C-alpha cells in the first residue's frame, strides 16, 4: 500500500534517481577523486593550492535545466583539462571509463579559480520526464522532484564514509531574469567558503560550517515522514 501511494505521488522517482546516482556513480568515483587531484596538484602546484577544493562540485539546478557544455552556460567558466581516468569493468562493459573535468572560473574581480565541477546527471532524466506525455510531470511536480532528489542525495552522502570530504553539493534556483554570470558566481561563492574553511583549520581556529546558498532547510517539500518513499521490496532485490 505504501509503495502504491508513493508511486501515485511520484515520490519514488527522485528517491530512486538519487540512490542510483550514488550507488552507480558517486560511490565509485568519489573515493578515487582525492588521488586524482593530488596527482594533478603535483604537476601544477599553483593551481590547486587549497586542498579543501579537492572535491567534485556537483551542480543541482532545481529547474533541472542542465547544459552539456558548461562554457555555454556561463562564459566565465572555461574547460581546462581532465583528471586521470578511472577504468573499471562494469555491468558487462569492459574498461568503462570514469573521468572528471577541471574548469577555470573567473570571478568579478578577474581572479581565477580552479575546480572539478559537473551537473548531477539524473536531473536530465527529470527534465526529460517533464517533457514526456507518458510521465505526465508538471513543472511544479518537477521542481518538487528536484528538491526531493537533493534532500535524498544529501542524506545518502552524509552517511557515506567512503565519500566523506570528496564532494560539495551546489543546489540553486536560477533567477527569473537571465543573468550571464549567475552560475560562475554561485560556484565561486562555494570555493571561497572552502578557502575560508582551510584558513580556519591552518590557523587552528574552530571552522564554522558555512551557510550554503541554498541548503536543505530552505527546500520546503512539505512531505511528512510517513509519506516518504519506501522500498518496493524487502527481500534484498
PDB file of C-alpha atoms in Angstrom:
ATOM      1  CA  UNK A   1       0.000   0.000   0.000  1.00  0.00           C
ATOM      2  CA  UNK A   2       2.847   2.411   0.870  1.00  0.00           C
ATOM      3  CA  UNK A   3       4.544   1.631  -2.454  1.00  0.00           C
ATOM      4  CA  UNK A   4       1.350   2.335  -4.361  1.00  0.00           C
ATOM      5  CA  UNK A   5       0.899   5.645  -2.523  1.00  0.00           C
ATOM      6  CA  UNK A   6       4.494   6.637  -3.274  1.00  0.00           C
ATOM      7  CA  UNK A   7       4.155   5.731  -6.941  1.00  0.00           C
ATOM      8  CA  UNK A   8       0.911   7.676  -7.297  1.00  0.00           C
ATOM      9  CA  UNK A   9       2.549  10.758  -5.801  1.00  0.00           C
ATOM     10  CA  UNK A  10       5.710  10.118  -7.882  1.00  0.00           C
ATOM     11  CA  UNK A  11       7.929  10.258  -4.790  1.00  0.00           C
ATOM     12  CA  UNK A  12       9.811   7.094  -5.756  1.00  0.00           C
ATOM     13  CA  UNK A  13      11.181   8.827  -8.860  1.00  0.00           C
ATOM     14  CA  UNK A  14      13.546  11.282  -7.173  1.00  0.00           C
ATOM     15  CA  UNK A  15      14.302   8.837  -4.370  1.00  0.00           C
ATOM     16  CA  UNK A  16      15.321   6.137  -6.852  1.00  0.00           C
ATOM     17  CA  UNK A  17      17.322   8.517  -9.015  1.00  0.00           C
ATOM     18  CA  UNK A  18      19.305   9.730  -6.005  1.00  0.00           C
ATOM     19  CA  UNK A  19      20.162   6.210  -4.886  1.00  0.00           C
ATOM     20  CA  UNK A  20      21.043   5.122  -8.419  1.00  0.00           C
ATOM     21  CA  UNK A  21      23.302   8.160  -8.857  1.00  0.00           C
ATOM     22  CA  UNK A  22      25.077   7.353  -5.616  1.00  0.00           C
ATOM     23  CA  UNK A  23      25.439   3.577  -5.995  1.00  0.00           C
ATOM     24  CA  UNK A  24      26.086   3.559  -9.737  1.00  0.00           C
ATOM     25  CA  UNK A  25      28.389   6.579  -9.946  1.00  0.00           C
ATOM     26  CA  UNK A  26      29.358   8.650  -6.895  1.00  0.00           C
ATOM     27  CA  UNK A  27      30.276   5.690  -4.694  1.00  0.00           C
ATOM     28  CA  UNK A  28      32.581   4.532  -7.492  1.00  0.00           C
ATOM     29  CA  UNK A  29      34.304   7.775  -8.437  1.00  0.00           C
ATOM     30  CA  UNK A  30      34.423   9.900  -5.278  1.00  0.00           C
ATOM     31  CA  UNK A  31      36.744   7.646  -3.213  1.00  0.00           C
ATOM     32  CA  UNK A  32      39.256   7.857  -6.080  1.00  0.00           C
ATOM     33  CA  UNK A  33      38.953  11.606  -6.576  1.00  0.00           C
ATOM     34  CA  UNK A  34      41.483  12.757  -3.970  1.00  0.00           C
ATOM     35  CA  UNK A  35      44.216  10.663  -5.573  1.00  0.00           C
ATOM     36  CA  UNK A  36      43.493  12.173  -8.998  1.00  0.00           C
ATOM     37  CA  UNK A  37      43.509  15.697  -7.558  1.00  0.00           C
ATOM     38  CA  UNK A  38      46.774  15.001  -5.736  1.00  0.00           C
ATOM     39  CA  UNK A  39      48.413  13.756  -8.940  1.00  0.00           C
ATOM     40  CA  UNK A  40      47.297  16.852 -10.810  1.00  0.00           C
ATOM     41  CA  UNK A  41      48.415  19.116  -7.979  1.00  0.00           C
ATOM     42  CA  UNK A  42      51.947  17.671  -8.019  1.00  0.00           C
ATOM     43  CA  UNK A  43      52.312  18.682 -11.651  1.00  0.00           C
ATOM     44  CA  UNK A  44      50.510  22.016 -11.282  1.00  0.00           C
ATOM     45  CA  UNK A  45      51.497  23.342  -7.873  1.00  0.00           C
ATOM     46  CA  UNK A  46      49.974  26.799  -8.169  1.00  0.00           C
ATOM     47  CA  UNK A  47      46.538  25.795  -9.443  1.00  0.00           C
ATOM     48  CA  UNK A  48      45.136  23.648  -6.636  1.00  0.00           C
ATOM     49  CA  UNK A  49      46.839  25.104  -3.585  1.00  0.00           C
ATOM     50  CA  UNK A  50      43.719  24.830  -1.403  1.00  0.00           C
ATOM     51  CA  UNK A  51      43.138  21.174  -0.510  1.00  0.00           C
ATOM     52  CA  UNK A  52      39.598  21.955   0.634  1.00  0.00           C
ATOM     53  CA  UNK A  53      38.663  22.451  -3.019  1.00  0.00           C
ATOM     54  CA  UNK A  54      39.852  18.954  -3.922  1.00  0.00           C
ATOM     55  CA  UNK A  55      36.266  17.834  -4.315  1.00  0.00           C
ATOM     56  CA  UNK A  56      33.734  17.156  -7.019  1.00  0.00           C
ATOM     57  CA  UNK A  57      31.429  20.163  -7.093  1.00  0.00           C
ATOM     58  CA  UNK A  58      28.029  18.831  -8.116  1.00  0.00           C
ATOM     59  CA  UNK A  59      25.600  21.341  -9.616  1.00  0.00           C
ATOM     60  CA  UNK A  60      21.913  20.817  -8.805  1.00  0.00           C
ATOM     61  CA  UNK A  61      19.742  23.402 -10.593  1.00  0.00           C
ATOM     62  CA  UNK A  62      16.224  22.964  -9.258  1.00  0.00           C
ATOM     63  CA  UNK A  63      14.882  23.850 -12.701  1.00  0.00           C
ATOM     64  CA  UNK A  64      16.611  20.653 -13.946  1.00  0.00           C
ATOM     65  CA  UNK A  65      18.000  22.788 -16.782  1.00  0.00           C
ATOM     66  CA  UNK A  66      21.321  21.041 -17.440  1.00  0.00           C
ATOM     67  CA  UNK A  67      23.857  22.191 -20.034  1.00  0.00           C
ATOM     68  CA  UNK A  68      26.018  19.576 -21.730  1.00  0.00           C
ATOM     69  CA  UNK A  69      28.649  22.276 -22.196  1.00  0.00           C
ATOM     70  CA  UNK A  70      29.341  24.379 -19.098  1.00  0.00           C
ATOM     71  CA  UNK A  71      31.099  27.008 -21.201  1.00  0.00           C
ATOM     72  CA  UNK A  72      27.782  27.714 -22.920  1.00  0.00           C
ATOM     73  CA  UNK A  73      26.035  28.073 -19.573  1.00  0.00           C
ATOM     74  CA  UNK A  74      28.445  30.823 -18.483  1.00  0.00           C
ATOM     75  CA  UNK A  75      31.336  32.329 -20.452  1.00  0.00           C
ATOM     76  CA  UNK A  76      33.259  32.858 -17.194  1.00  0.00           C
ATOM     77  CA  UNK A  77      33.585  29.074 -16.913  1.00  0.00           C
ATOM     78  CA  UNK A  78      36.261  27.596 -19.173  1.00  0.00           C
ATOM     79  CA  UNK A  79      37.329  23.975 -19.573  1.00  0.00           C
ATOM     80  CA  UNK A  80      40.960  23.358 -18.651  1.00  0.00           C
ATOM     81  CA  UNK A  81      41.722  19.621 -18.684  1.00  0.00           C
ATOM     82  CA  UNK A  82      40.586  16.218 -17.443  1.00  0.00           C
ATOM     83  CA  UNK A  83      41.788  14.453 -14.330  1.00  0.00           C
ATOM     84  CA  UNK A  84      43.276  10.960 -14.520  1.00  0.00           C
ATOM     85  CA  UNK A  85      40.735   8.445 -15.771  1.00  0.00           C
ATOM     86  CA  UNK A  86      39.443   5.525 -13.730  1.00  0.00           C
ATOM     87  CA  UNK A  87      38.845   2.397 -15.826  1.00  0.00           C
ATOM     88  CA  UNK A  88      36.723  -0.448 -14.495  1.00  0.00           C
ATOM     89  CA  UNK A  89      34.757  -3.425 -15.763  1.00  0.00           C
ATOM     90  CA  UNK A  90      31.148  -2.525 -15.031  1.00  0.00           C
ATOM     91  CA  UNK A  91      27.928  -4.449 -15.712  1.00  0.00           C
ATOM     92  CA  UNK A  92      29.406  -6.316 -18.657  1.00  0.00           C
ATOM     93  CA  UNK A  93      31.242  -3.354 -20.168  1.00  0.00           C
ATOM     94  CA  UNK A  94      34.990  -3.876 -20.341  1.00  0.00           C
ATOM     95  CA  UNK A  95      37.178  -0.904 -19.487  1.00  0.00           C
ATOM     96  CA  UNK A  96      34.386   1.532 -18.697  1.00  0.00           C
ATOM     97  CA  UNK A  97      35.939   4.971 -18.273  1.00  0.00           C
ATOM     98  CA  UNK A  98      35.092   7.438 -15.496  1.00  0.00           C
ATOM     99  CA  UNK A  99      36.649  10.883 -15.510  1.00  0.00           C
ATOM    100  CA  UNK A 100      36.137  14.431 -14.281  1.00  0.00           C
ATOM    101  CA  UNK A 101      36.872  17.753 -15.932  1.00  0.00           C
ATOM    102  CA  UNK A 102      38.702  20.657 -14.333  1.00  0.00           C
ATOM    103  CA  UNK A 103      37.490  24.170 -15.076  1.00  0.00           C
ATOM    104  CA  UNK A 104      38.865  27.666 -14.698  1.00  0.00           C
ATOM    105  CA  UNK A 105      36.289  30.078 -13.299  1.00  0.00           C
ATOM    106  CA  UNK A 106      36.726  33.835 -13.492  1.00  0.00           C
ATOM    107  CA  UNK A 107      35.140  35.915 -10.745  1.00  0.00           C
ATOM    108  CA  UNK A 108      34.000  39.546 -10.830  1.00  0.00           C
ATOM    109  CA  UNK A 109      37.495  40.750  -9.840  1.00  0.00           C
ATOM    110  CA  UNK A 110      39.062  38.704 -12.680  1.00  0.00           C
ATOM    111  CA  UNK A 111      40.586  36.285 -10.187  1.00  0.00           C
ATOM    112  CA  UNK A 112      40.856  32.725 -11.484  1.00  0.00           C
ATOM    113  CA  UNK A 113      39.565  29.728  -9.552  1.00  0.00           C
ATOM    114  CA  UNK A 114      40.117  26.065 -10.433  1.00  0.00           C
ATOM    115  CA  UNK A 115      37.885  23.140  -9.548  1.00  0.00           C
ATOM    116  CA  UNK A 116      36.281  19.914 -10.735  1.00  0.00           C
ATOM    117  CA  UNK A 117      32.634  20.614 -11.443  1.00  0.00           C
ATOM    118  CA  UNK A 118      29.752  18.871 -13.213  1.00  0.00           C
ATOM    119  CA  UNK A 119      25.980  18.653 -13.157  1.00  0.00           C
ATOM    120  CA  UNK A 120      24.071  15.901 -11.379  1.00  0.00           C
ATOM    121  CA  UNK A 121      23.120  13.952 -14.493  1.00  0.00           C
ATOM    122  CA  UNK A 122      19.851  12.453 -13.131  1.00  0.00           C
ATOM    123  CA  UNK A 123      18.346  15.917 -13.404  1.00  0.00           C
ATOM    124  CA  UNK A 124      18.381  15.418 -17.167  1.00  0.00           C
ATOM    125  CA  UNK A 125      16.056  12.462 -16.653  1.00  0.00           C
ATOM    126  CA  UNK A 126      13.693  14.542 -14.521  1.00  0.00           C
ATOM    127  CA  UNK A 127      13.618  17.250 -17.175  1.00  0.00           C
ATOM    128  CA  UNK A 128      13.021  14.715 -19.969  1.00  0.00           C
ATOM    129  CA  UNK A 129      10.177  13.131 -17.985  1.00  0.00           C
ATOM    130  CA  UNK A 130       8.504  16.518 -17.616  1.00  0.00           C
ATOM    131  CA  UNK A 131       8.550  16.791 -21.421  1.00  0.00           C
ATOM    132  CA  UNK A 132       7.162  13.283 -21.995  1.00  0.00           C
ATOM    133  CA  UNK A 133       3.405  12.768 -22.008  1.00  0.00           C
ATOM    134  CA  UNK A 134       3.788   9.244 -20.615  1.00  0.00           C
ATOM    135  CA  UNK A 135       5.459  10.501 -17.428  1.00  0.00           C
ATOM    136  CA  UNK A 136       2.963  13.353 -17.031  1.00  0.00           C
ATOM    137  CA  UNK A 137       5.188  15.562 -14.889  1.00  0.00           C
ATOM    138  CA  UNK A 138       4.060  19.133 -14.454  1.00  0.00           C
ATOM    139  CA  UNK A 139       6.577  21.923 -13.951  1.00  0.00           C
ATOM    140  CA  UNK A 140       5.597  22.144 -10.274  1.00  0.00           C
ATOM    141  CA  UNK A 141       5.996  18.391  -9.816  1.00  0.00           C
ATOM    142  CA  UNK A 142       9.408  18.538 -11.471  1.00  0.00           C
ATOM    143  CA  UNK A 143      10.503  21.223  -9.007  1.00  0.00           C
ATOM    144  CA  UNK A 144       9.355  19.119  -6.057  1.00  0.00           C
ATOM    145  CA  UNK A 145      11.149  16.103  -7.523  1.00  0.00           C
ATOM    146  CA  UNK A 146      14.361  18.122  -7.878  1.00  0.00           C
ATOM    147  CA  UNK A 147      14.109  19.230  -4.253  1.00  0.00           C
ATOM    148  CA  UNK A 148      13.480  15.678  -3.083  1.00  0.00           C
ATOM    149  CA  UNK A 149      16.405  14.443  -5.186  1.00  0.00           C
ATOM    150  CA  UNK A 150      18.696  16.969  -3.495  1.00  0.00           C
ATOM    151  CA  UNK A 151      17.438  16.196   0.007  1.00  0.00           C
ATOM    152  CA  UNK A 152      17.752  12.433  -0.543  1.00  0.00           C
ATOM    153  CA  UNK A 153      21.218  12.657  -2.101  1.00  0.00           C
ATOM    154  CA  UNK A 154      22.401  14.920   0.711  1.00  0.00           C
ATOM    155  CA  UNK A 155      21.285  12.396   3.324  1.00  0.00           C
ATOM    156  CA  UNK A 156      22.838   9.468   1.455  1.00  0.00           C
ATOM    157  CA  UNK A 157      26.201  11.179   1.116  1.00  0.00           C
ATOM    158  CA  UNK A 158      26.222  12.350   4.731  1.00  0.00           C
ATOM    159  CA  UNK A 159      26.042   8.708   5.772  1.00  0.00           C
ATOM    160  CA  UNK A 160      28.749   7.539   3.350  1.00  0.00           C
ATOM    161  CA  UNK A 161      32.186   7.132   4.941  1.00  0.00           C
ATOM    162  CA  UNK A 162      33.789   6.389   1.559  1.00  0.00           C
ATOM    163  CA  UNK A 163      32.668   9.726   0.124  1.00  0.00           C
ATOM    164  CA  UNK A 164      33.393  11.945   3.129  1.00  0.00           C
ATOM    165  CA  UNK A 165      35.012  15.288   2.206  1.00  0.00           C
ATOM    166  CA  UNK A 166      35.138  14.448  -1.519  1.00  0.00           C
ATOM    167  CA  UNK A 167      32.105  16.377  -2.778  1.00  0.00           C
ATOM    168  CA  UNK A 168      30.149  19.599  -2.454  1.00  0.00           C
ATOM    169  CA  UNK A 169      26.519  19.836  -3.486  1.00  0.00           C
ATOM    170  CA  UNK A 170      25.617  23.173  -5.070  1.00  0.00           C
ATOM    171  CA  UNK A 171      21.829  23.433  -5.230  1.00  0.00           C
ATOM    172  CA  UNK A 172      20.374  26.640  -6.591  1.00  0.00           C
ATOM    173  CA  UNK A 173      17.354  28.303  -8.123  1.00  0.00           C
ATOM    174  CA  UNK A 174      18.094  30.374 -11.168  1.00  0.00           C
ATOM    175  CA  UNK A 175      16.848  33.983 -11.169  1.00  0.00           C
ATOM    176  CA  UNK A 176      13.689  34.740 -13.113  1.00  0.00           C
ATOM    177  CA  UNK A 177      15.576  37.198 -15.290  1.00  0.00           C
ATOM    178  CA  UNK A 178      18.568  35.653 -17.010  1.00  0.00           C
ATOM    179  CA  UNK A 179      21.973  36.673 -15.631  1.00  0.00           C
ATOM    180  CA  UNK A 180      25.004  35.965 -17.807  1.00  0.00           C
ATOM    181  CA  UNK A 181      27.326  35.036 -14.938  1.00  0.00           C
ATOM    182  CA  UNK A 182      24.965  33.719 -12.290  1.00  0.00           C
ATOM    183  CA  UNK A 183      26.416  30.195 -12.372  1.00  0.00           C
ATOM    184  CA  UNK A 184      30.060  31.243 -12.094  1.00  0.00           C
ATOM    185  CA  UNK A 185      29.212  33.485  -9.136  1.00  0.00           C
ATOM    186  CA  UNK A 186      27.399  30.593  -7.470  1.00  0.00           C
ATOM    187  CA  UNK A 187      30.377  28.255  -7.850  1.00  0.00           C
ATOM    188  CA  UNK A 188      32.909  30.883  -6.738  1.00  0.00           C
ATOM    189  CA  UNK A 189      30.855  31.544  -3.613  1.00  0.00           C
ATOM    190  CA  UNK A 190      31.326  27.920  -2.597  1.00  0.00           C
ATOM    191  CA  UNK A 191      35.027  27.935  -3.485  1.00  0.00           C
ATOM    192  CA  UNK A 192      35.547  30.983  -1.280  1.00  0.00           C
ATOM    193  CA  UNK A 193      33.811  29.185   1.570  1.00  0.00           C
ATOM    194  CA  UNK A 194      36.177  26.237   1.144  1.00  0.00           C
ATOM    195  CA  UNK A 195      39.176  28.562   1.224  1.00  0.00           C
ATOM    196  CA  UNK A 196      37.899  30.080   4.450  1.00  0.00           C
ATOM    197  CA  UNK A 197      37.470  26.614   5.935  1.00  0.00           C
ATOM    198  CA  UNK A 198      41.087  25.736   5.110  1.00  0.00           C
ATOM    199  CA  UNK A 199      42.407  29.005   6.541  1.00  0.00           C
ATOM    200  CA  UNK A 200      40.480  28.369   9.761  1.00  0.00           C
ATOM    201  CA  UNK A 201      41.980  24.882  10.059  1.00  0.00           C
ATOM    202  CA  UNK A 202      45.539  26.117   9.382  1.00  0.00           C
ATOM    203  CA  UNK A 203      45.157  28.863  11.979  1.00  0.00           C
ATOM    204  CA  UNK A 204      43.866  26.355  14.500  1.00  0.00           C
ATOM    205  CA  UNK A 205      40.534  28.074  14.989  1.00  0.00           C
ATOM    206  CA  UNK A 206      37.209  26.307  15.023  1.00  0.00           C
ATOM    207  CA  UNK A 207      35.855  26.466  11.461  1.00  0.00           C
ATOM    208  CA  UNK A 208      32.177  27.259  11.312  1.00  0.00           C
ATOM    209  CA  UNK A 209      30.064  25.362   8.838  1.00  0.00           C
ATOM    210  CA  UNK A 210      29.252  27.833   6.080  1.00  0.00           C
ATOM    211  CA  UNK A 211      25.657  28.609   5.218  1.00  0.00           C
ATOM    212  CA  UNK A 212      25.251  27.308   1.679  1.00  0.00           C
ATOM    213  CA  UNK A 213      23.487  29.483  -0.840  1.00  0.00           C
ATOM    214  CA  UNK A 214      20.576  27.062  -0.740  1.00  0.00           C
ATOM    215  CA  UNK A 215      20.549  24.467   1.990  1.00  0.00           C
ATOM    216  CA  UNK A 216      18.098  21.672   2.665  1.00  0.00           C
ATOM    217  CA  UNK A 217      16.240  23.683   5.283  1.00  0.00           C
ATOM    218  CA  UNK A 218      15.135  26.074   2.563  1.00  0.00           C
ATOM    219  CA  UNK A 219      13.823  23.291   0.353  1.00  0.00           C
ATOM    220  CA  UNK A 220      10.377  23.105   1.884  1.00  0.00           C
ATOM    221  CA  UNK A 221       8.913  19.903   0.486  1.00  0.00           C
ATOM    222  CA  UNK A 222       6.002  19.611   2.893  1.00  0.00           C
ATOM    223  CA  UNK A 223       6.469  15.849   2.901  1.00  0.00           C
ATOM    224  CA  UNK A 224       5.732  14.027   6.146  1.00  0.00           C
ATOM    225  CA  UNK A 225       7.895  11.146   7.336  1.00  0.00           C
ATOM    226  CA  UNK A 226       5.095   8.689   6.662  1.00  0.00           C
ATOM    227  CA  UNK A 227       4.839   9.937   3.073  1.00  0.00           C
ATOM    228  CA  UNK A 228       8.493   9.358   2.236  1.00  0.00           C
ATOM    229  CA  UNK A 229       9.148   6.674  -0.386  1.00  0.00           C
ATOM    230  CA  UNK A 230       9.592   3.147   0.931  1.00  0.00           C
ATOM    231  CA  UNK A 231      11.479   0.227  -0.661  1.00  0.00           C
ATOM    232  CA  UNK A 232       9.369  -1.724  -3.120  1.00  0.00           C
ATOM    233  CA  UNK A 233      10.927  -4.986  -1.934  1.00  0.00           C
ATOM    234  CA  UNK A 234      12.311  -6.016   1.444  1.00  0.00           C
ATOM    235  CA  UNK A 235      13.980  -9.283   0.389  1.00  0.00           C
ATOM    236  CA  UNK A 236      17.160  -7.696  -0.977  1.00  0.00           C
ATOM    237  CA  UNK A 237      16.084  -7.455  -4.633  1.00  0.00           C
TER     238      UNK A 237
END
